[in-house]
CSV table of N, CA and C in Angstrom, one decimal:
chain,number,residue,atom,x,y,z
A,17,MET,N,-49.2,-43.8,-79.4
A,17,MET,CA,-50.9,-42.8,-79.6
A,17,MET,C,-51.0,-42.4,-78.5
A,18,THR,N,-51.6,-40.7,-78.9
A,18,THR,CA,-52.0,-39.8,-78.3
A,18,THR,C,-53.1,-39.5,-78.0
A,19,SER,N,-53.9,-38.6,-77.4
A,19,SER,CA,-54.8,-39.0,-76.6
A,19,SER,C,-56.0,-38.9,-77.3
A,20,ALA,N,-55.8,-38.1,-78.6
A,20,ALA,CA,-56.7,-38.2,-79.4
A,20,ALA,C,-57.5,-39.8,-79.8
A,21,ASP,N,-56.7,-40.4,-80.3
A,21,ASP,CA,-56.8,-41.6,-80.7
A,21,ASP,C,-57.8,-42.6,-79.2
A,22,ILE,N,-58.1,-42.4,-78.6
A,22,ILE,CA,-58.4,-42.5,-77.2
A,22,ILE,C,-59.6,-42.4,-77.6
A,23,ARG,N,-60.8,-43.5,-77.9
A,23,ARG,CA,-62.1,-43.7,-77.8
A,23,ARG,C,-63.1,-43.9,-76.5
A,24,LYS,N,-63.0,-42.9,-76.0
A,24,LYS,CA,-64.4,-43.5,-74.7
A,24,LYS,C,-65.4,-44.5,-75.5
A,25,LEU,N,-65.5,-45.2,-74.1
A,25,LEU,CA,-67.0,-46.0,-74.4
A,25,LEU,C,-67.3,-46.0,-72.7
A,26,ARG,N,-69.2,-44.9,-73.2
A,26,ARG,CA,-69.8,-45.7,-71.6
A,26,ARG,C,-71.0,-46.6,-71.4
A,27,ILE,N,-70.4,-47.5,-70.7
A,27,ILE,CA,-71.2,-48.8,-70.7
A,27,ILE,C,-72.4,-48.8,-69.1
A,28,ALA,N,-73.4,-48.4,-69.6
A,28,ALA,CA,-74.1,-48.4,-68.5
A,28,ALA,C,-75.4,-50.0,-67.5
A,29,SER,N,-75.8,-49.6,-67.0
A,29,SER,CA,-76.5,-51.1,-65.9
A,29,SER,C,-77.4,-51.1,-65.9
A,30,ALA,N,-78.5,-51.6,-66.4
A,30,ALA,CA,-79.7,-51.5,-65.5
A,30,ALA,C,-80.3,-53.4,-65.8
A,31,SER,N,-79.7,-53.4,-64.6
A,31,SER,CA,-80.1,-54.8,-64.2
A,31,SER,C,-81.7,-54.7,-64.0
A,32,GLY,N,-82.5,-55.9,-63.6
A,32,GLY,CA,-84.0,-56.1,-62.8
A,32,GLY,C,-84.0,-57.4,-62.4
A,33,ALA,N,-84.3,-57.1,-61.3
A,33,ALA,CA,-85.5,-57.8,-60.8
A,33,ALA,C,-87.4,-57.8,-60.3
A,34,VAL,N,-87.6,-58.7,-60.7
A,34,VAL,CA,-89.1,-58.5,-60.6
A,34,VAL,C,-89.7,-57.1,-59.9
A,35,THR,N,-89.3,-57.1,-58.4
A,35,THR,CA,-89.2,-55.5,-57.9
A,35,THR,C,-87.9,-54.3,-57.8
A,36,ASP,N,-87.8,-54.4,-58.4
A,36,ASP,CA,-87.4,-53.1,-59.1
A,36,ASP,C,-88.0,-52.4,-60.2
A,37,ARG,N,-87.6,-51.7,-60.1
A,37,ARG,CA,-87.9,-50.3,-60.9
A,37,ARG,C,-88.2,-50.5,-62.1
A,38,ARG,N,-89.3,-50.4,-63.3
A,38,ARG,CA,-88.8,-50.1,-64.3
A,38,ARG,C,-88.3,-49.0,-65.3
A,39,HIS,N,-88.6,-47.7,-65.5
A,39,HIS,CA,-87.9,-46.8,-65.7
A,39,HIS,C,-86.9,-46.6,-65.9
A,40,GLY,N,-86.0,-47.0,-64.8
A,40,GLY,CA,-84.3,-46.7,-64.5
A,40,GLY,C,-83.5,-47.8,-66.2
A,41,PHE,N,-84.1,-47.9,-67.3
A,41,PHE,CA,-83.6,-48.4,-68.4
A,41,PHE,C,-83.7,-47.7,-69.4
A,42,ALA,N,-85.0,-47.0,-70.1
A,42,ALA,CA,-85.9,-46.0,-70.6
A,42,ALA,C,-84.7,-44.6,-70.2
A,43,ASP,N,-84.8,-44.6,-69.0
A,43,ASP,CA,-83.8,-43.0,-68.6
A,43,ASP,C,-82.6,-43.3,-68.9
A,44,LEU,N,-82.1,-44.4,-68.4
A,44,LEU,CA,-80.2,-44.3,-69.2
A,44,LEU,C,-80.7,-43.9,-70.8
A,45,ALA,N,-81.1,-44.3,-71.9
A,45,ALA,CA,-81.2,-45.0,-72.5
A,45,ALA,C,-81.8,-43.1,-73.2
A,46,LYS,N,-82.1,-42.6,-72.7
A,46,LYS,CA,-83.2,-41.4,-73.1
A,46,LYS,C,-81.9,-40.2,-72.4
A,47,ASN,N,-81.3,-40.1,-71.3
A,47,ASN,CA,-81.1,-39.1,-70.9
A,47,ASN,C,-78.9,-39.1,-70.7
A,48,GLU,N,-78.6,-40.3,-70.6
A,48,GLU,CA,-77.6,-40.3,-69.8
A,48,GLU,C,-76.5,-41.5,-72.0
A,49,ASP,N,-75.0,-40.3,-71.6
A,49,ASP,CA,-74.5,-40.2,-72.7
A,49,ASP,C,-73.9,-41.7,-72.7
A,50,ILE,N,-74.5,-42.6,-73.3
A,50,ILE,CA,-73.4,-44.1,-72.9
A,50,ILE,C,-73.6,-44.7,-74.6
A,51,GLN,N,-72.8,-45.5,-74.8
A,51,GLN,CA,-73.3,-45.9,-76.1
A,51,GLN,C,-73.6,-47.5,-75.8
A,52,PHE,N,-73.3,-48.1,-74.6
A,52,PHE,CA,-74.3,-49.5,-73.9
A,52,PHE,C,-74.8,-49.3,-73.2
A,53,ILE,N,-76.1,-50.7,-72.9
A,53,ILE,CA,-76.5,-50.7,-71.9
A,53,ILE,C,-76.5,-52.0,-71.9
A,54,VAL,N,-76.3,-52.5,-70.4
A,54,VAL,CA,-75.7,-54.2,-70.1
A,54,VAL,C,-76.2,-54.6,-68.7
A,55,GLY,N,-77.3,-55.2,-68.7
A,55,GLY,CA,-77.8,-55.7,-67.6
A,55,GLY,C,-78.6,-57.5,-67.4
A,56,ASP,N,-78.7,-58.2,-66.8
A,56,ASP,CA,-79.4,-58.9,-66.0
A,56,ASP,C,-80.8,-58.8,-65.5
A,57,TRP,N,-81.5,-60.1,-65.4
A,57,TRP,CA,-82.6,-60.4,-65.2
A,57,TRP,C,-82.9,-61.2,-64.9
A,58,MET,N,-81.4,-62.3,-64.4
A,58,MET,CA,-82.2,-63.5,-63.5
A,58,MET,C,-81.4,-63.9,-62.8
A,59,SER,N,-82.4,-63.7,-61.1
A,59,SER,CA,-82.8,-63.7,-60.0
A,59,SER,C,-83.0,-65.3,-59.8
A,60,GLU,N,-81.7,-65.6,-58.9
A,60,GLU,CA,-82.6,-66.5,-58.9
A,60,GLU,C,-84.0,-67.6,-58.8
A,61,TYR,N,-85.1,-65.9,-57.9
A,61,TYR,CA,-86.7,-66.3,-58.5
A,61,TYR,C,-86.6,-66.4,-60.1
A,62,ASN,N,-86.6,-65.6,-60.0
A,62,ASN,CA,-86.8,-65.8,-62.1
A,62,ASN,C,-86.9,-66.7,-62.7
A,63,MET,N,-85.6,-67.2,-62.6
A,63,MET,CA,-85.1,-68.3,-62.6
A,63,MET,C,-86.2,-69.2,-62.6
A,64,THR,N,-86.2,-69.7,-61.3
A,64,THR,CA,-87.4,-70.6,-60.6
A,64,THR,C,-88.7,-70.4,-61.6
A,65,THR,N,-89.2,-69.2,-61.1
A,65,THR,CA,-90.6,-69.0,-61.3
A,65,THR,C,-90.5,-69.1,-63.2
A,66,ARG,N,-90.3,-68.6,-63.8
A,66,ARG,CA,-89.4,-68.5,-65.2
A,66,ARG,C,-90.0,-70.5,-66.2
A,67,GLY,N,-89.1,-71.2,-65.3
A,67,GLY,CA,-88.7,-72.4,-65.8
A,67,GLY,C,-89.6,-73.4,-65.3
A,68,GLY,N,-90.7,-73.2,-64.5
A,68,GLY,CA,-92.1,-73.8,-63.8
A,68,GLY,C,-92.3,-73.4,-64.2
A,69,GLY,N,-93.2,-72.3,-65.3
A,69,GLY,CA,-93.6,-71.6,-65.9
A,69,GLY,C,-94.0,-73.2,-67.2
A,70,LYS,N,-92.9,-73.3,-67.1
A,70,LYS,CA,-92.8,-74.4,-68.6
A,70,LYS,C,-94.2,-75.4,-68.2
A,71,VAL,N,-94.0,-76.0,-67.2
A,71,VAL,CA,-93.8,-77.8,-66.5
A,71,VAL,C,-95.4,-77.4,-66.9
A,72,GLY,N,-96.2,-78.4,-68.1
A,72,GLY,CA,-97.2,-78.4,-68.1
A,72,GLY,C,-98.0,-77.4,-68.6
A,73,SER,N,-97.8,-75.8,-69.5
A,73,SER,CA,-97.8,-75.0,-70.5
A,73,SER,C,-97.9,-75.3,-71.7
A,74,SER,N,-97.5,-76.5,-72.4
A,74,SER,CA,-97.5,-76.4,-74.0
A,74,SER,C,-96.6,-75.3,-74.6
A,75,GLY,N,-96.0,-74.4,-73.6
A,75,GLY,CA,-95.3,-73.5,-74.0
A,75,GLY,C,-96.3,-71.9,-74.1
A,76,ALA,N,-97.3,-71.8,-73.4
A,76,ALA,CA,-98.4,-70.6,-73.3
A,76,ALA,C,-97.5,-69.7,-72.3
A,77,SER,N,-97.2,-69.9,-71.7
A,77,SER,CA,-97.0,-69.2,-70.9
A,77,SER,C,-95.3,-68.6,-71.3
A,78,ASP,N,-95.2,-67.1,-70.7
A,78,ASP,CA,-93.6,-66.5,-71.2
A,78,ASP,C,-92.8,-67.3,-70.4
A,79,GLU,N,-91.8,-67.7,-71.3
A,79,GLU,CA,-90.8,-68.6,-70.0
A,79,GLU,C,-89.1,-67.6,-69.8
A,80,PHE,N,-89.9,-65.9,-70.7
A,80,PHE,CA,-88.4,-64.8,-70.0
A,80,PHE,C,-89.5,-64.5,-69.5
A,81,GLU,N,-88.0,-63.2,-68.7
A,81,GLU,CA,-88.8,-62.1,-67.2
A,81,GLU,C,-89.6,-61.4,-68.6
A,82,VAL,N,-90.6,-61.5,-68.1
A,82,VAL,CA,-91.6,-60.2,-68.1
A,82,VAL,C,-91.1,-58.7,-68.2
A,83,SER,N,-90.8,-58.4,-66.8
A,83,SER,CA,-90.4,-57.6,-66.4
A,83,SER,C,-89.6,-56.8,-67.5
A,84,PHE,N,-88.9,-57.3,-67.8
A,84,PHE,CA,-87.3,-56.8,-68.7
A,84,PHE,C,-87.9,-56.0,-69.5
A,85,LEU,N,-89.3,-56.7,-70.7
A,85,LEU,CA,-90.0,-55.7,-71.6
A,85,LEU,C,-91.1,-54.9,-71.2
A,86,GLU,N,-91.0,-54.9,-69.9
A,86,GLU,CA,-91.9,-53.8,-69.1
A,86,GLU,C,-90.5,-52.5,-69.1
A,87,ALA,N,-89.2,-52.2,-69.1
A,87,ALA,CA,-88.1,-51.9,-69.3
A,87,ALA,C,-88.2,-51.4,-70.9
A,88,LEU,N,-87.5,-52.9,-71.3
A,88,LEU,CA,-87.4,-52.5,-72.4
A,88,LEU,C,-88.3,-50.9,-73.1
A,89,PHE,N,-89.6,-51.7,-73.3
A,89,PHE,CA,-90.6,-51.3,-75.0
A,89,PHE,C,-90.4,-49.3,-74.5
A,90,PRO,N,-90.5,-48.6,-73.7
A,90,PRO,CA,-90.5,-47.6,-73.8
A,90,PRO,C,-88.9,-46.9,-73.8
A,91,ALA,N,-88.2,-47.7,-73.7
A,91,ALA,CA,-86.7,-48.1,-73.7
A,91,ALA,C,-86.3,-47.7,-76.2
A,92,LEU,N,-87.3,-47.9,-76.2
A,92,LEU,CA,-86.1,-48.8,-77.8
A,92,LEU,C,-86.5,-47.5,-78.4
A,93,PRO,N,-86.7,-46.3,-78.6
A,93,PRO,CA,-87.0,-45.3,-79.7
A,93,PRO,C,-85.8,-43.9,-79.3
A,94,HIS,N,-85.7,-44.4,-78.2
A,94,HIS,CA,-83.9,-43.6,-77.1
A,94,HIS,C,-83.5,-44.5,-77.9
A,95,LEU,N,-83.1,-46.2,-77.7
A,95,LEU,CA,-82.1,-47.0,-78.5
A,95,LEU,C,-81.9,-46.9,-79.9
A,96,ALA,N,-82.3,-46.2,-80.4
A,96,ALA,CA,-83.1,-46.8,-82.2
A,96,ALA,C,-82.3,-44.9,-82.7
A,97,SER,N,-82.9,-43.8,-81.8
A,97,SER,CA,-82.7,-42.9,-81.7
A,97,SER,C,-80.8,-42.3,-81.5
A,98,ARG,N,-80.2,-42.7,-80.2
A,98,ARG,CA,-79.1,-42.6,-80.5
A,98,ARG,C,-77.9,-43.7,-80.5
A,99,LYS,N,-78.4,-45.0,-81.5
A,99,LYS,CA,-77.8,-45.8,-81.3
A,99,LYS,C,-77.2,-46.6,-80.0
A,100,ILE,N,-78.0,-47.2,-79.4
A,100,ILE,CA,-77.1,-47.4,-78.2
A,100,ILE,C,-77.3,-48.6,-78.3
A,101,LYS,N,-76.4,-49.4,-77.9
A,101,LYS,CA,-76.6,-51.4,-78.4
A,101,LYS,C,-76.7,-51.7,-76.5
A,102,VAL,N,-77.3,-52.8,-76.3
A,102,VAL,CA,-77.7,-53.2,-75.6
A,102,VAL,C,-77.7,-55.2,-75.4
A,103,ALA,N,-76.4,-55.1,-74.2
A,103,ALA,CA,-77.0,-56.9,-74.0
A,103,ALA,C,-77.2,-56.7,-72.6
A,104,VAL,N,-78.7,-58.2,-73.0
A,104,VAL,CA,-78.6,-58.2,-71.4
A,104,VAL,C,-79.5,-59.9,-71.9
A,105,ASN,N,-78.9,-60.8,-70.6
A,105,ASN,CA,-80.0,-62.1,-69.9
A,105,ASN,C,-80.9,-61.7,-69.4
A,106,ALA,N,-82.4,-62.2,-70.7
A,106,ALA,CA,-83.6,-61.4,-69.3
A,106,ALA,C,-83.9,-62.6,-70.3
A,107,GLY,N,-83.5,-63.6,-71.0
A,107,GLY,CA,-84.4,-64.6,-71.7
A,107,GLY,C,-84.8,-66.7,-71.2
A,108,ALA,N,-84.5,-66.1,-69.9
A,108,ALA,CA,-85.0,-67.2,-68.6
A,108,ALA,C,-84.9,-68.7,-69.8
A,109,SER,N,-85.3,-69.2,-69.4
A,109,SER,CA,-85.6,-71.0,-70.3
A,109,SER,C,-86.1,-70.5,-71.8
A,110,ASP,N,-86.6,-69.6,-72.2
A,110,ASP,CA,-86.6,-69.3,-73.8
A,110,ASP,C,-85.9,-68.2,-74.6
A,111,THR,N,-85.0,-68.1,-74.5
A,111,THR,CA,-84.0,-66.8,-75.1
A,111,THR,C,-84.8,-67.0,-76.5
A,112,LYS,N,-85.3,-67.4,-77.7
A,112,LYS,CA,-85.8,-67.5,-78.9
A,112,LYS,C,-87.2,-66.6,-78.7
A,113,LYS,N,-88.2,-66.8,-78.1
A,113,LYS,CA,-89.7,-66.4,-77.2
A,113,LYS,C,-89.3,-64.1,-77.3
A,114,LEU,N,-88.5,-64.9,-76.5
A,114,LEU,CA,-88.7,-63.2,-75.8
A,114,LEU,C,-87.6,-62.5,-77.2
A,115,HIS,N,-86.8,-62.9,-78.4
A,115,HIS,CA,-86.2,-62.6,-79.2
A,115,HIS,C,-87.5,-62.5,-80.7
A,116,ASP,N,-88.2,-62.9,-80.7
A,116,ASP,CA,-89.3,-62.6,-81.2
A,116,ASP,C,-90.2,-61.6,-80.4
A,117,VAL,N,-90.5,-61.7,-79.6
A,117,VAL,CA,-92.2,-60.5,-78.7
A,117,VAL,C,-90.3,-59.4,-79.3
A,118,VAL,N,-89.5,-59.2,-79.0
A,118,VAL,CA,-88.7,-57.9,-78.5
A,118,VAL,C,-88.5,-58.1,-80.4
A,119,VAL,N,-88.9,-58.5,-81.9
A,119,VAL,CA,-88.2,-57.8,-82.9
A,119,VAL,C,-90.2,-57.6,-83.5
A,120,ASN,N,-90.7,-58.8,-83.3
A,120,ASN,CA,-92.0,-58.4,-83.3
A,120,ASN,C,-92.5,-56.6,-83.1
A,121,LYS,N,-92.5,-56.5,-80.9
A,121,LYS,CA,-92.3,-54.8,-81.2
A,121,LYS,C,-91.7,-53.9,-81.8
A,122,ILE,N,-90.7,-54.2,-82.1
A,122,ILE,CA,-89.4,-52.9,-82.6
A,122,ILE,C,-90.4,-52.8,-84.4
A,123,GLN,N,-90.9,-54.4,-84.8
A,123,GLN,CA,-91.5,-53.6,-86.1
A,123,GLN,C,-92.3,-52.9,-86.1
A,124,GLU,N,-93.4,-53.1,-85.1
A,124,GLU,CA,-94.3,-52.8,-84.7
A,124,GLU,C,-94.4,-50.6,-84.2
A,125,LEU,N,-93.2,-50.4,-84.1
A,125,LEU,CA,-93.1,-48.9,-84.2
A,125,LEU,C,-92.2,-48.6,-85.3
A,126,GLY,N,-91.9,-49.6,-86.0
A,126,GLY,CA,-91.5,-49.2,-87.9
A,126,GLY,C,-89.3,-48.8,-87.0
A,127,LEU,N,-89.4,-48.9,-86.7
A,127,LEU,CA,-87.8,-49.3,-86.0
A,127,LEU,C,-86.7,-49.5,-86.5
A,128,ASP,N,-85.4,-49.1,-86.7
A,128,ASP,CA,-84.7,-49.8,-87.4
A,128,ASP,C,-83.6,-50.0,-85.8
A,129,LEU,N,-83.6,-51.7,-85.2
A,129,LEU,CA,-82.8,-52.6,-84.4
A,129,LEU,C,-82.8,-53.1,-84.6
A,130,LYS,N,-81.0,-54.0,-84.6
A,130,LYS,CA,-81.1,-55.6,-85.5
A,130,LYS,C,-81.2,-56.5,-83.1
A,131,VAL,N,-82.0,-57.5,-83.1
A,131,VAL,CA,-82.4,-58.5,-82.8
A,131,VAL,C,-80.9,-59.8,-82.6
A,132,ALA,N,-80.5,-59.6,-81.8
A,132,ALA,CA,-79.7,-61.0,-81.6
A,132,ALA,C,-80.4,-62.2,-80.1
A,133,TRP,N,-79.8,-63.3,-80.5
A,133,TRP,CA,-80.1,-64.3,-78.9
A,133,TRP,C,-78.6,-65.2,-79.0
A,134,VAL,N,-78.8,-66.1,-77.7
A,134,VAL,CA,-78.2,-67.6,-77.6
A,134,VAL,C,-78.7,-68.1,-76.9
A,135,GLY,N,-78.9,-69.4,-77.1
A,135,GLY,CA,-79.8,-70.9,-76.7
A,135,GLY,C,-78.3,-71.1,-76.7
A,136,GLY,N,-78.8,-72.2,-76.2
A,136,GLY,CA,-78.2,-73.8,-75.4
A,136,GLY,C,-78.1,-74.3,-74.9
A,137,ASP,N,-78.5,-73.6,-73.9
A,137,ASP,CA,-78.1,-74.0,-72.5
A,137,ASP,C,-79.1,-74.7,-72.4
A,138,GLU,N,-80.6,-75.1,-72.9
A,138,GLU,CA,-82.1,-75.3,-72.7
A,138,GLU,C,-81.7,-76.7,-72.3
A,139,VAL,N,-82.1,-77.2,-70.8
A,139,VAL,CA,-82.4,-78.9,-70.8
A,139,VAL,C,-83.7,-79.4,-70.4
A,140,PHE,N,-84.7,-78.8,-70.9
A,140,PHE,CA,-86.1,-78.6,-70.1
A,140,PHE,C,-86.1,-80.2,-71.1
A,141,ASP,N,-86.5,-80.0,-72.7
A,141,ASP,CA,-86.8,-81.3,-73.0
A,141,ASP,C,-86.3,-82.5,-73.0
A,142,ILE,N,-85.1,-82.3,-72.4
A,142,ILE,CA,-83.5,-83.8,-71.9
A,142,ILE,C,-84.9,-83.9,-70.7
A,143,VAL,N,-84.8,-83.1,-69.6
A,143,VAL,CA,-85.8,-83.8,-68.7
A,143,VAL,C,-87.0,-84.0,-68.7
A,144,THR,N,-87.6,-83.4,-69.1
A,144,THR,CA,-88.9,-84.1,-69.3
A,144,THR,C,-89.2,-85.3,-70.3
A,145,GLU,N,-88.2,-86.0,-70.7
A,145,GLU,CA,-88.5,-87.1,-71.4
A,145,GLU,C,-87.4,-88.2,-71.2
A,146,ALA,N,-86.0,-87.7,-69.9
A,146,ALA,CA,-85.8,-88.4,-69.2
A,146,ALA,C,-87.1,-88.8,-67.6
A,147,VAL,N,-88.0,-88.1,-67.5
A,147,VAL,CA,-88.8,-88.3,-66.8
A,147,VAL,C,-89.7,-89.5,-67.4
A,148,ARG,N,-89.9,-89.3,-68.7
A,148,ARG,CA,-90.9,-90.3,-69.6
A,148,ARG,C,-90.0,-92.0,-69.9
A,149,ASN,N,-88.9,-91.6,-69.3
A,149,ASN,CA,-88.3,-92.7,-69.6
A,149,ASN,C,-87.8,-93.7,-68.1
A,150,GLY,N,-88.3,-93.0,-67.1
A,150,GLY,CA,-88.5,-93.6,-66.0
A,150,GLY,C,-87.1,-93.0,-64.8
A,151,THR,N,-86.2,-92.0,-65.5
A,151,THR,CA,-84.8,-91.8,-64.9
A,151,THR,C,-85.4,-91.1,-63.5
A,152,GLU,N,-85.0,-91.5,-62.2
A,152,GLU,CA,-85.7,-90.3,-61.1
A,152,GLU,C,-84.9,-89.4,-60.8
A,153,PHE,N,-84.7,-88.0,-60.2
A,153,PHE,CA,-84.9,-87.5,-60.0
A,153,PHE,C,-84.8,-87.2,-58.3
A,154,LYS,N,-83.6,-87.1,-57.8
A,154,LYS,CA,-83.3,-86.9,-56.5
A,154,LYS,C,-82.8,-85.4,-55.8
A,155,SER,N,-84.3,-84.8,-54.6
A,155,SER,CA,-83.4,-83.7,-54.2
A,155,SER,C,-82.0,-83.8,-53.5
A,156,LEU,N,-80.6,-83.1,-53.6
A,156,LEU,CA,-80.2,-83.0,-53.9
A,156,LEU,C,-80.1,-82.7,-52.0
A,157,THR,N,-80.9,-81.7,-50.9
A,157,THR,CA,-81.3,-81.5,-49.9
A,157,THR,C,-81.6,-82.5,-48.9
A,158,THR,N,-82.8,-83.3,-49.6
A,158,THR,CA,-83.6,-84.0,-49.1
A,158,THR,C,-83.6,-85.5,-49.5
A,159,GLY,N,-82.8,-86.0,-50.7
A,159,GLY,CA,-82.3,-87.1,-50.8
A,159,GLY,C,-83.5,-87.9,-51.6
């Protein structure tokens, strides 16, 4: 294989917690020579907050990390025009709901982007049913 056959891939990371700057994601999409952006918006705080938001909400709250949307939405036109791919962990306890919000925004902007989501590790319904059936859950810290 000659050096002409080697294609360089440039991957950037734009992870975020609720206290991180929001414009970094869009800055990468607009200004950097990259093909991929990866990120993780699921700190322990984010996961606990989003999971707790489901308790008694009947699905009315956002069970995904909203700060991800604040970072993503300004980047969408640049992602589309520069064909940058994104892989993030921002779905918290409702990856499908986050998918739907992102798809709706993309359609609203008239952009040509594909969005996928991964599910399968959600246990909220199983735990809720167990509590309803009388199962006790003990704290690992306090017993």
